[in-house]
PDB file of C-alpha atoms in Angstrom:
ATOM      1  CA  UNK H  19     -94.803  32.552  62.810  1.00 68.00           C
ATOM      2  CA  UNK H  20     -97.227  29.678  62.382  1.00 69.00           C
ATOM      3  CA  UNK H  21    -100.312  30.065  60.246  1.00 88.00           C
ATOM      4  CA  UNK H  22    -103.777  29.815  61.781  1.00 94.00           C
ATOM      5  CA  UNK H  23    -107.136  28.686  60.413  1.00 95.00           C
ATOM      6  CA  UNK H  24    -110.432  29.979  61.775  1.00 96.00           C
ATOM      7  CA  UNK H  25    -114.030  29.684  60.619  1.00 97.00           C
ATOM      8  CA  UNK H  26    -115.224  32.740  58.745  1.00 95.00           C
ATOM      9  CA  UNK H  27    -118.264  33.296  60.919  1.00 97.00           C
ATOM     10  CA  UNK H  28    -120.190  31.926  63.884  1.00 97.00           C
ATOM     11  CA  UNK H  29    -123.434  32.691  65.669  1.00 97.00           C
ATOM     12  CA  UNK H  30    -124.173  32.475  69.360  1.00 96.00           C
ATOM     13  CA  UNK H  31    -127.251  33.145  71.474  1.00 97.00           C
ATOM     14  CA  UNK H  32    -126.989  35.832  74.104  1.00 97.00           C
ATOM     15  CA  UNK H  33    -126.180  34.385  77.522  1.00 97.00           C
ATOM     16  CA  UNK H  34    -124.782  31.170  76.100  1.00 97.00           C
ATOM     17  CA  UNK H  35    -121.123  30.229  75.859  1.00 97.00           C
ATOM     18  CA  UNK H  36    -119.341  31.104  72.632  1.00 98.00           C
ATOM     19  CA  UNK H  37    -116.627  28.657  71.621  1.00 98.00           C
ATOM     20  CA  UNK H  38    -114.316  29.918  68.897  1.00 98.00           C
ATOM     21  CA  UNK H  39    -111.931  27.352  67.395  1.00 98.00           C
ATOM     22  CA  UNK H  40    -108.511  27.924  65.893  1.00 97.00           C
ATOM     23  CA  UNK H  41    -106.213  25.472  64.157  1.00 96.00           C
ATOM     24  CA  UNK H  42    -102.461  26.035  64.259  1.00 95.00           C
ATOM     25  CA  UNK H  43    -101.022  22.675  63.277  1.00 94.00           C
ATOM     26  CA  UNK H  44     -97.557  24.075  62.428  1.00 92.00           C
ATOM     27  CA  UNK H  45     -97.045  25.786  65.767  1.00 91.00           C
ATOM     28  CA  UNK H  46     -93.542  25.463  67.174  1.00 87.00           C
ATOM     29  CA  UNK H  47     -92.537  24.943  70.769  1.00 86.00           C
ATOM     30  CA  UNK H  48     -91.740  28.569  71.560  1.00 84.00           C
ATOM     31  CA  UNK H  49     -94.815  30.098  69.950  1.00 87.00           C
ATOM     32  CA  UNK H  50     -97.685  31.456  71.970  1.00 89.00           C
ATOM     33  CA  UNK H  51    -101.344  31.581  70.987  1.00 93.00           C
ATOM     34  CA  UNK H  52    -102.841  35.068  71.214  1.00 93.00           C
ATOM     35  CA  UNK H  53    -106.461  36.110  70.813  1.00 96.00           C
ATOM     36  CA  UNK H  54    -107.618  39.582  69.883  1.00 95.00           C
ATOM     37  CA  UNK H  55    -110.986  40.919  68.902  1.00 96.00           C
ATOM     38  CA  UNK H  56    -112.119  43.923  66.922  1.00 96.00           C
ATOM     39  CA  UNK H  57    -115.484  45.458  67.508  1.00 95.00           C
ATOM     40  CA  UNK H  58    -116.792  47.363  64.521  1.00 89.00           C
ATOM     41  CA  UNK H  59    -114.897  50.612  63.854  1.00 84.00           C
ATOM     42  CA  UNK H  60    -112.632  50.165  66.858  1.00 92.00           C
ATOM     43  CA  UNK H  61    -109.001  49.114  67.188  1.00 94.00           C
ATOM     44  CA  UNK H  62    -108.222  45.469  67.982  1.00 94.00           C
ATOM     45  CA  UNK H  63    -108.345  44.539  71.644  1.00 94.00           C
ATOM     46  CA  UNK H  64    -106.131  41.983  73.370  1.00 92.00           C
ATOM     47  CA  UNK H  65    -108.131  39.196  75.034  1.00 95.00           C
ATOM     48  CA  UNK H  66    -105.861  36.439  76.255  1.00 94.00           C
ATOM     49  CA  UNK H  67    -102.818  34.376  75.382  1.00 92.00           C
ATOM     50  CA  UNK H  68    -101.236  31.058  76.343  1.00 92.00           C
ATOM     51  CA  UNK H  69     -98.377  28.681  75.641  1.00 91.00           C
ATOM     52  CA  UNK H  70     -99.596  25.204  76.586  1.00 91.00           C
ATOM     53  CA  UNK H  71    -101.670  25.474  79.740  1.00 87.00           C
ATOM     54  CA  UNK H  72    -105.266  26.566  79.770  1.00 94.00           C
ATOM     55  CA  UNK H  73    -105.683  30.190  80.726  1.00 95.00           C
ATOM     56  CA  UNK H  74    -108.531  32.237  82.135  1.00 96.00           C
ATOM     57  CA  UNK H  75    -108.995  35.920  82.770  1.00 94.00           C
ATOM     58  CA  UNK H  76    -111.919  38.253  83.318  1.00 94.00           C
ATOM     59  CA  UNK H  77    -112.776  38.257  79.623  1.00 93.00           C
ATOM     60  CA  UNK H  78    -112.390  34.672  78.459  1.00 97.00           C
ATOM     61  CA  UNK H  79    -110.847  31.244  78.776  1.00 98.00           C
ATOM     62  CA  UNK H  80    -108.313  29.717  76.425  1.00 98.00           C
ATOM     63  CA  UNK H  81    -108.156  25.969  75.990  1.00 98.00           C
ATOM     64  CA  UNK H  82    -105.094  24.629  74.160  1.00 97.00           C
ATOM     65  CA  UNK H  83    -104.991  20.968  73.122  1.00 96.00           C
ATOM     66  CA  UNK H  84    -102.220  18.795  74.486  1.00 95.00           C
ATOM     67  CA  UNK H  85    -100.460  18.624  71.115  1.00 95.00           C
ATOM     68  CA  UNK H  86    -100.914  22.429  70.812  1.00 95.00           C
ATOM     69  CA  UNK H  87    -102.196  22.109  67.259  1.00 95.00           C
ATOM     70  CA  UNK H  88    -105.498  23.773  68.047  1.00 96.00           C
ATOM     71  CA  UNK H  89    -107.133  25.968  70.623  1.00 97.00           C
ATOM     72  CA  UNK H  90    -110.544  27.285  71.608  1.00 98.00           C
ATOM     73  CA  UNK H  91    -111.454  30.682  72.949  1.00 98.00           C
ATOM     74  CA  UNK H  92    -114.435  30.532  75.268  1.00 98.00           C
ATOM     75  CA  UNK H  93    -116.636  33.485  76.142  1.00 98.00           C
ATOM     76  CA  UNK H  94    -118.643  31.962  78.984  1.00 96.00           C
ATOM     77  CA  UNK H  95    -121.744  34.168  78.811  1.00 95.00           C
ATOM     78  CA  UNK H  96    -121.812  36.003  75.505  1.00 97.00           C
ATOM     79  CA  UNK H  97    -123.499  39.398  75.336  1.00 97.00           C
ATOM     80  CA  UNK H  98    -124.499  41.529  72.369  1.00 97.00           C
ATOM     81  CA  UNK H  99    -121.370  43.619  72.983  1.00 96.00           C
ATOM     82  CA  UNK H 100    -119.233  40.568  72.239  1.00 97.00           C
ATOM     83  CA  UNK H 101    -120.237  40.741  68.577  1.00 98.00           C
ATOM     84  CA  UNK H 102    -116.879  41.271  66.872  1.00 97.00           C
ATOM     85  CA  UNK H 103    -114.207  39.756  64.655  1.00 96.00           C
ATOM     86  CA  UNK H 104    -111.993  37.448  66.702  1.00 97.00           C
ATOM     87  CA  UNK H 105    -108.412  36.875  65.640  1.00 96.00           C
ATOM     88  CA  UNK H 106    -106.261  33.923  66.625  1.00 96.00           C
ATOM     89  CA  UNK H 107    -102.557  34.694  66.224  1.00 93.00           C
ATOM     90  CA  UNK H 108     -99.536  32.504  66.827  1.00 90.00           C
ATOM     91  CA  UNK H 109     -96.171  34.116  67.419  1.00 84.00           C
ATOM     92  CA  UNK H 110     -92.981  33.929  69.384  1.00 76.00           C
ATOM     93  CA  UNK H 111     -93.058  36.052  72.492  1.00 63.00           C
ATOM     94  CA  UNK H 112     -89.460  36.592  73.507  1.00 55.00           C
ATOM     95  CA  UNK H 113     -87.048  37.758  70.813  1.00 53.00           C
ATOM     96  CA  UNK H 114     -84.072  40.015  70.563  1.00 44.00           C
ATOM     97  CA  UNK H 115     -85.095  41.922  67.455  1.00 48.00           C
ATOM     98  CA  UNK H 116     -87.908  44.346  66.933  1.00 47.00           C
ATOM     99  CA  UNK H 117     -89.159  42.609  63.821  1.00 51.00           C
ATOM    100  CA  UNK H 118     -90.180  39.545  65.774  1.00 55.00           C
ATOM    101  CA  UNK H 119     -92.727  41.564  67.680  1.00 64.00           C
ATOM    102  CA  UNK H 120     -94.875  42.156  64.645  1.00 73.00           C
ATOM    103  CA  UNK H 121     -98.419  40.830  64.819  1.00 81.00           C
ATOM    104  CA  UNK H 122     -99.754  39.269  61.645  1.00 83.00           C
ATOM    105  CA  UNK H 123    -103.526  39.269  61.438  1.00 88.00           C
ATOM    106  CA  UNK H 124    -105.539  36.823  59.377  1.00 88.00           C
ATOM    107  CA  UNK H 125    -109.206  37.196  58.450  1.00 89.00           C
ATOM    108  CA  UNK H 126    -110.510  36.098  61.841  1.00 94.00           C
ATOM    109  CA  UNK H 127    -113.969  34.842  62.818  1.00 96.00           C
ATOM    110  CA  UNK H 128    -116.961  37.144  62.827  1.00 96.00           C
ATOM    111  CA  UNK H 129    -118.914  36.223  65.942  1.00 98.00           C
ATOM    112  CA  UNK H 130    -122.482  37.453  65.955  1.00 98.00           C
ATOM    113  CA  UNK H 131    -124.297  37.265  69.267  1.00 97.00           C
ATOM    114  CA  UNK H 132    -128.045  37.167  68.740  1.00 96.00           C
ATOM    115  CA  UNK H 133    -130.689  38.273  71.254  1.00 95.00           C
TER     116      UNK H 133
ATOM    117  CA  UNK F  27    -107.537  52.887  74.641  1.00 49.00           C
ATOM    118  CA  UNK F  28    -106.045  54.629  77.595  1.00 63.00           C
ATOM    119  CA  UNK F  29    -102.376  55.472  77.038  1.00 92.00           C
ATOM    120  CA  UNK F  30    -102.454  55.681  73.249  1.00 95.00           C
ATOM    121  CA  UNK F  31    -103.962  58.462  71.182  1.00 96.00           C
ATOM    122  CA  UNK F  32    -104.214  58.884  67.437  1.00 97.00           C
ATOM    123  CA  UNK F  33    -104.757  62.174  65.682  1.00 97.00           C
ATOM    124  CA  UNK F  34    -106.608  63.225  63.726  1.00 97.00           C
ATOM    125  CA  UNK F  35    -109.526  60.791  64.033  1.00 96.00           C
ATOM    126  CA  UNK F  36    -110.836  61.664  60.595  1.00 97.00           C
ATOM    127  CA  UNK F  37    -109.240  63.421  57.650  1.00 97.00           C
ATOM    128  CA  UNK F  38    -110.168  64.121  54.058  1.00 97.00           C
ATOM    129  CA  UNK F  39    -107.364  65.206  51.797  1.00 96.00           C
ATOM    130  CA  UNK F  40    -106.730  65.698  48.104  1.00 97.00           C
ATOM    131  CA  UNK F  41    -104.604  63.491  45.902  1.00 97.00           C
ATOM    132  CA  UNK F  42    -100.995  64.629  45.822  1.00 97.00           C
ATOM    133  CA  UNK F  43    -100.970  66.411  49.157  1.00 96.00           C
ATOM    134  CA  UNK F  44     -98.748  65.360  52.063  1.00 96.00           C
ATOM    135  CA  UNK F  45    -100.456  63.968  55.144  1.00 97.00           C
ATOM    136  CA  UNK F  46     -99.066  63.178  58.585  1.00 98.00           C
ATOM    137  CA  UNK F  47    -100.800  61.005  61.139  1.00 98.00           C
ATOM    138  CA  UNK F  48     -99.708  61.061  64.738  1.00 98.00           C
ATOM    139  CA  UNK F  49     -99.617  58.340  67.361  1.00 98.00           C
ATOM    140  CA  UNK F  50     -98.924  59.402  70.925  1.00 98.00           C
ATOM    141  CA  UNK F  51     -98.409  57.061  73.874  1.00 97.00           C
ATOM    142  CA  UNK F  52     -98.030  57.668  77.586  1.00 96.00           C
ATOM    143  CA  UNK F  53     -97.015  54.081  78.459  1.00 91.00           C
ATOM    144  CA  UNK F  54     -93.278  54.443  77.708  1.00 91.00           C
ATOM    145  CA  UNK F  55     -93.425  51.311  75.544  1.00 90.00           C
ATOM    146  CA  UNK F  56     -90.481  50.568  73.318  1.00 89.00           C
ATOM    147  CA  UNK F  57     -92.329  49.243  70.277  1.00 90.00           C
ATOM    148  CA  UNK F  58     -94.767  51.142  68.110  1.00 93.00           C
ATOM    149  CA  UNK F  59     -96.542  50.074  64.932  1.00 94.00           C
ATOM    150  CA  UNK F  60     -98.655  51.478  62.129  1.00 96.00           C
ATOM    151  CA  UNK F  61    -101.264  49.250  60.480  1.00 96.00           C
ATOM    152  CA  UNK F  62    -103.821  49.931  57.797  1.00 96.00           C
ATOM    153  CA  UNK F  63    -107.126  48.129  57.486  1.00 95.00           C
ATOM    154  CA  UNK F  64    -109.057  47.711  54.279  1.00 93.00           C
ATOM    155  CA  UNK F  65    -112.046  45.536  53.361  1.00 87.00           C
ATOM    156  CA  UNK F  66    -110.877  42.186  52.067  1.00 81.00           C
ATOM    157  CA  UNK F  67    -107.318  42.684  53.291  1.00 82.00           C
ATOM    158  CA  UNK F  68    -107.645  42.879  57.040  1.00 84.00           C
ATOM    159  CA  UNK F  69    -104.930  44.527  59.089  1.00 90.00           C
ATOM    160  CA  UNK F  70    -101.582  44.989  57.368  1.00 93.00           C
ATOM    161  CA  UNK F  71     -98.388  46.310  58.909  1.00 93.00           C
ATOM    162  CA  UNK F  72     -96.975  49.465  57.295  1.00 95.00           C
ATOM    163  CA  UNK F  73     -93.984  50.380  59.465  1.00 95.00           C
ATOM    164  CA  UNK F  74     -92.845  49.748  62.982  1.00 93.00           C
ATOM    165  CA  UNK F  75     -90.369  51.158  65.469  1.00 93.00           C
ATOM    166  CA  UNK F  76     -88.259  49.366  68.053  1.00 89.00           C
ATOM    167  CA  UNK F  77     -86.856  52.486  69.668  1.00 90.00           C
ATOM    168  CA  UNK F  78     -86.199  56.176  69.187  1.00 93.00           C
ATOM    169  CA  UNK F  79     -84.976  56.710  65.624  1.00 92.00           C
ATOM    170  CA  UNK F  80     -85.118  52.931  65.009  1.00 93.00           C
ATOM    171  CA  UNK F  81     -87.727  52.021  62.429  1.00 93.00           C
ATOM    172  CA  UNK F  82     -88.267  49.350  59.810  1.00 92.00           C
ATOM    173  CA  UNK F  83     -90.638  48.509  56.998  1.00 93.00           C
ATOM    174  CA  UNK F  84     -93.658  46.290  57.208  1.00 91.00           C
ATOM    175  CA  UNK F  85     -95.465  44.478  54.415  1.00 90.00           C
ATOM    176  CA  UNK F  86     -97.093  47.519  52.762  1.00 94.00           C
ATOM    177  CA  UNK F  87     -94.585  50.336  53.278  1.00 95.00           C
ATOM    178  CA  UNK F  88     -94.485  51.800  49.743  1.00 95.00           C
ATOM    179  CA  UNK F  89     -95.669  55.416  49.743  1.00 96.00           C
ATOM    180  CA  UNK F  90     -95.260  55.808  53.496  1.00 97.00           C
ATOM    181  CA  UNK F  91     -92.500  57.071  55.750  1.00 97.00           C
ATOM    182  CA  UNK F  92     -92.281  57.206  59.528  1.00 97.00           C
ATOM    183  CA  UNK F  93     -90.341  59.025  62.184  1.00 97.00           C
ATOM    184  CA  UNK F  94     -89.824  58.557  65.878  1.00 97.00           C
ATOM    185  CA  UNK F  95     -87.829  61.343  67.474  1.00 96.00           C
ATOM    186  CA  UNK F  96     -88.997  60.568  71.001  1.00 96.00           C
ATOM    187  CA  UNK F  97     -90.404  57.536  72.770  1.00 95.00           C
ATOM    188  CA  UNK F  98     -93.958  58.788  72.974  1.00 96.00           C
ATOM    189  CA  UNK F  99     -94.558  59.843  69.376  1.00 97.00           C
ATOM    190  CA  UNK F 100     -94.624  57.824  66.137  1.00 98.00           C
ATOM    191  CA  UNK F 101     -95.517  59.750  63.002  1.00 98.00           C
ATOM    192  CA  UNK F 102     -96.767  58.254  59.744  1.00 98.00           C
ATOM    193  CA  UNK F 103     -96.365  60.431  56.643  1.00 98.00           C
ATOM    194  CA  UNK F 104     -97.904  60.005  53.241  1.00 97.00           C
ATOM    195  CA  UNK F 105     -95.579  62.119  51.109  1.00 93.00           C
ATOM    196  CA  UNK F 106     -98.053  62.433  48.244  1.00 96.00           C
ATOM    197  CA  UNK F 107    -101.410  60.919  49.065  1.00 97.00           C
ATOM    198  CA  UNK F 108    -103.132  58.665  46.531  1.00 97.00           C
ATOM    199  CA  UNK F 109    -106.657  57.282  46.438  1.00 97.00           C
ATOM    200  CA  UNK F 110    -105.275  53.803  47.169  1.00 96.00           C
ATOM    201  CA  UNK F 111    -104.189  55.092  50.574  1.00 97.00           C
ATOM    202  CA  UNK F 112    -107.776  55.719  51.600  1.00 97.00           C
ATOM    203  CA  UNK F 113    -108.026  53.473  54.625  1.00 97.00           C
ATOM    204  CA  UNK F 114    -108.364  53.235  58.365  1.00 97.00           C
ATOM    205  CA  UNK F 115    -104.996  53.533  60.068  1.00 98.00           C
ATOM    206  CA  UNK F 116    -104.294  52.000  63.464  1.00 97.00           C
ATOM    207  CA  UNK F 117    -101.345  52.586  65.715  1.00 97.00           C
ATOM    208  CA  UNK F 118    -100.273  49.995  68.282  1.00 94.00           C
ATOM    209  CA  UNK F 119     -97.751  49.782  71.101  1.00 93.00           C
ATOM    210  CA  UNK F 120     -96.092  46.867  72.872  1.00 89.00           C
ATOM    211  CA  UNK F 121     -93.361  46.102  75.343  1.00 82.00           C
ATOM    212  CA  UNK F 122     -90.667  43.468  75.412  1.00 68.00           C
ATOM    213  CA  UNK F 123     -91.966  41.438  78.298  1.00 61.00           C
ATOM    214  CA  UNK F 124     -92.972  37.898  77.325  1.00 50.00           C
ATOM    215  CA  UNK F 125     -96.573  37.934  78.338  1.00 55.00           C
ATOM    216  CA  UNK F 126     -97.865  41.221  77.103  1.00 66.00           C
ATOM    217  CA  UNK F 127    -100.366  41.982  74.432  1.00 80.00           C
ATOM    218  CA  UNK F 128    -100.467  44.873  72.062  1.00 88.00           C
ATOM    219  CA  UNK F 129    -102.569  47.947  72.722  1.00 91.00           C
ATOM    220  CA  UNK F 130    -104.187  49.573  69.719  1.00 94.00           C
ATOM    221  CA  UNK F 131    -105.389  53.107  69.234  1.00 96.00           C
ATOM    222  CA  UNK F 132    -108.873  54.029  68.091  1.00 95.00           C
ATOM    223  CA  UNK F 133    -107.827  54.581  64.496  1.00 96.00           C
ATOM    224  CA  UNK F 134    -107.670  57.379  61.933  1.00 97.00           C
ATOM    225  CA  UNK F 135    -110.048  57.267  59.014  1.00 97.00           C
ATOM    226  CA  UNK F 136    -108.300  58.837  56.020  1.00 98.00           C
ATOM    227  CA  UNK F 137    -110.056  59.603  52.762  1.00 97.00           C
ATOM    228  CA  UNK F 138    -108.049  60.718  49.739  1.00 97.00           C
ATOM    229  CA  UNK F 139    -110.197  62.348  47.046  1.00 96.00           C
TER     230      UNK F 139
END
């Protein structure tokens, strides 16, 4: 699975959009971009994923560049409850073996939403 | 999260004692995973299962064993607990569909004294 690079930390004002970048320059054609977050003392939570098209759900939007070498997770109106570590993960989605379903977490980005 | 339960939530045990952590799911998902999380190391995969009685090692499997005798339960055993195994343990489940994320449990905080 491709390696990802994220900033260590970011700040955002409450009510404003939070834009979290992720670089994945070695991504291959069959690898998806997944985003998870982990609020303090809780288990990681799935947010969104995409292959090459931009995606949106009730939690966030995912913008993937045309060359797929980077992406941005957008929280449109950040709240204090969005303060968490956000993980960008690149992995293949469809495989025949169980080992290819492992998620490998990096250090992520600590997003702090300030009042 | 709904559909996945870890027990116990907290445990303190003495060095050298055996410890078993339980992960129970009601989603009928094929894949189950055990991770540990430590400051400075993030989340690391211990063992995973891709079906009943089918398990394999992750990146930090030494000192741990697992068992999965039925779809809904995945047990993590520390045969002889050591202080280095003090950690927060998370269980996760997933299914083989393409577009499906993992669901994690709330974690078990284990302290080995």
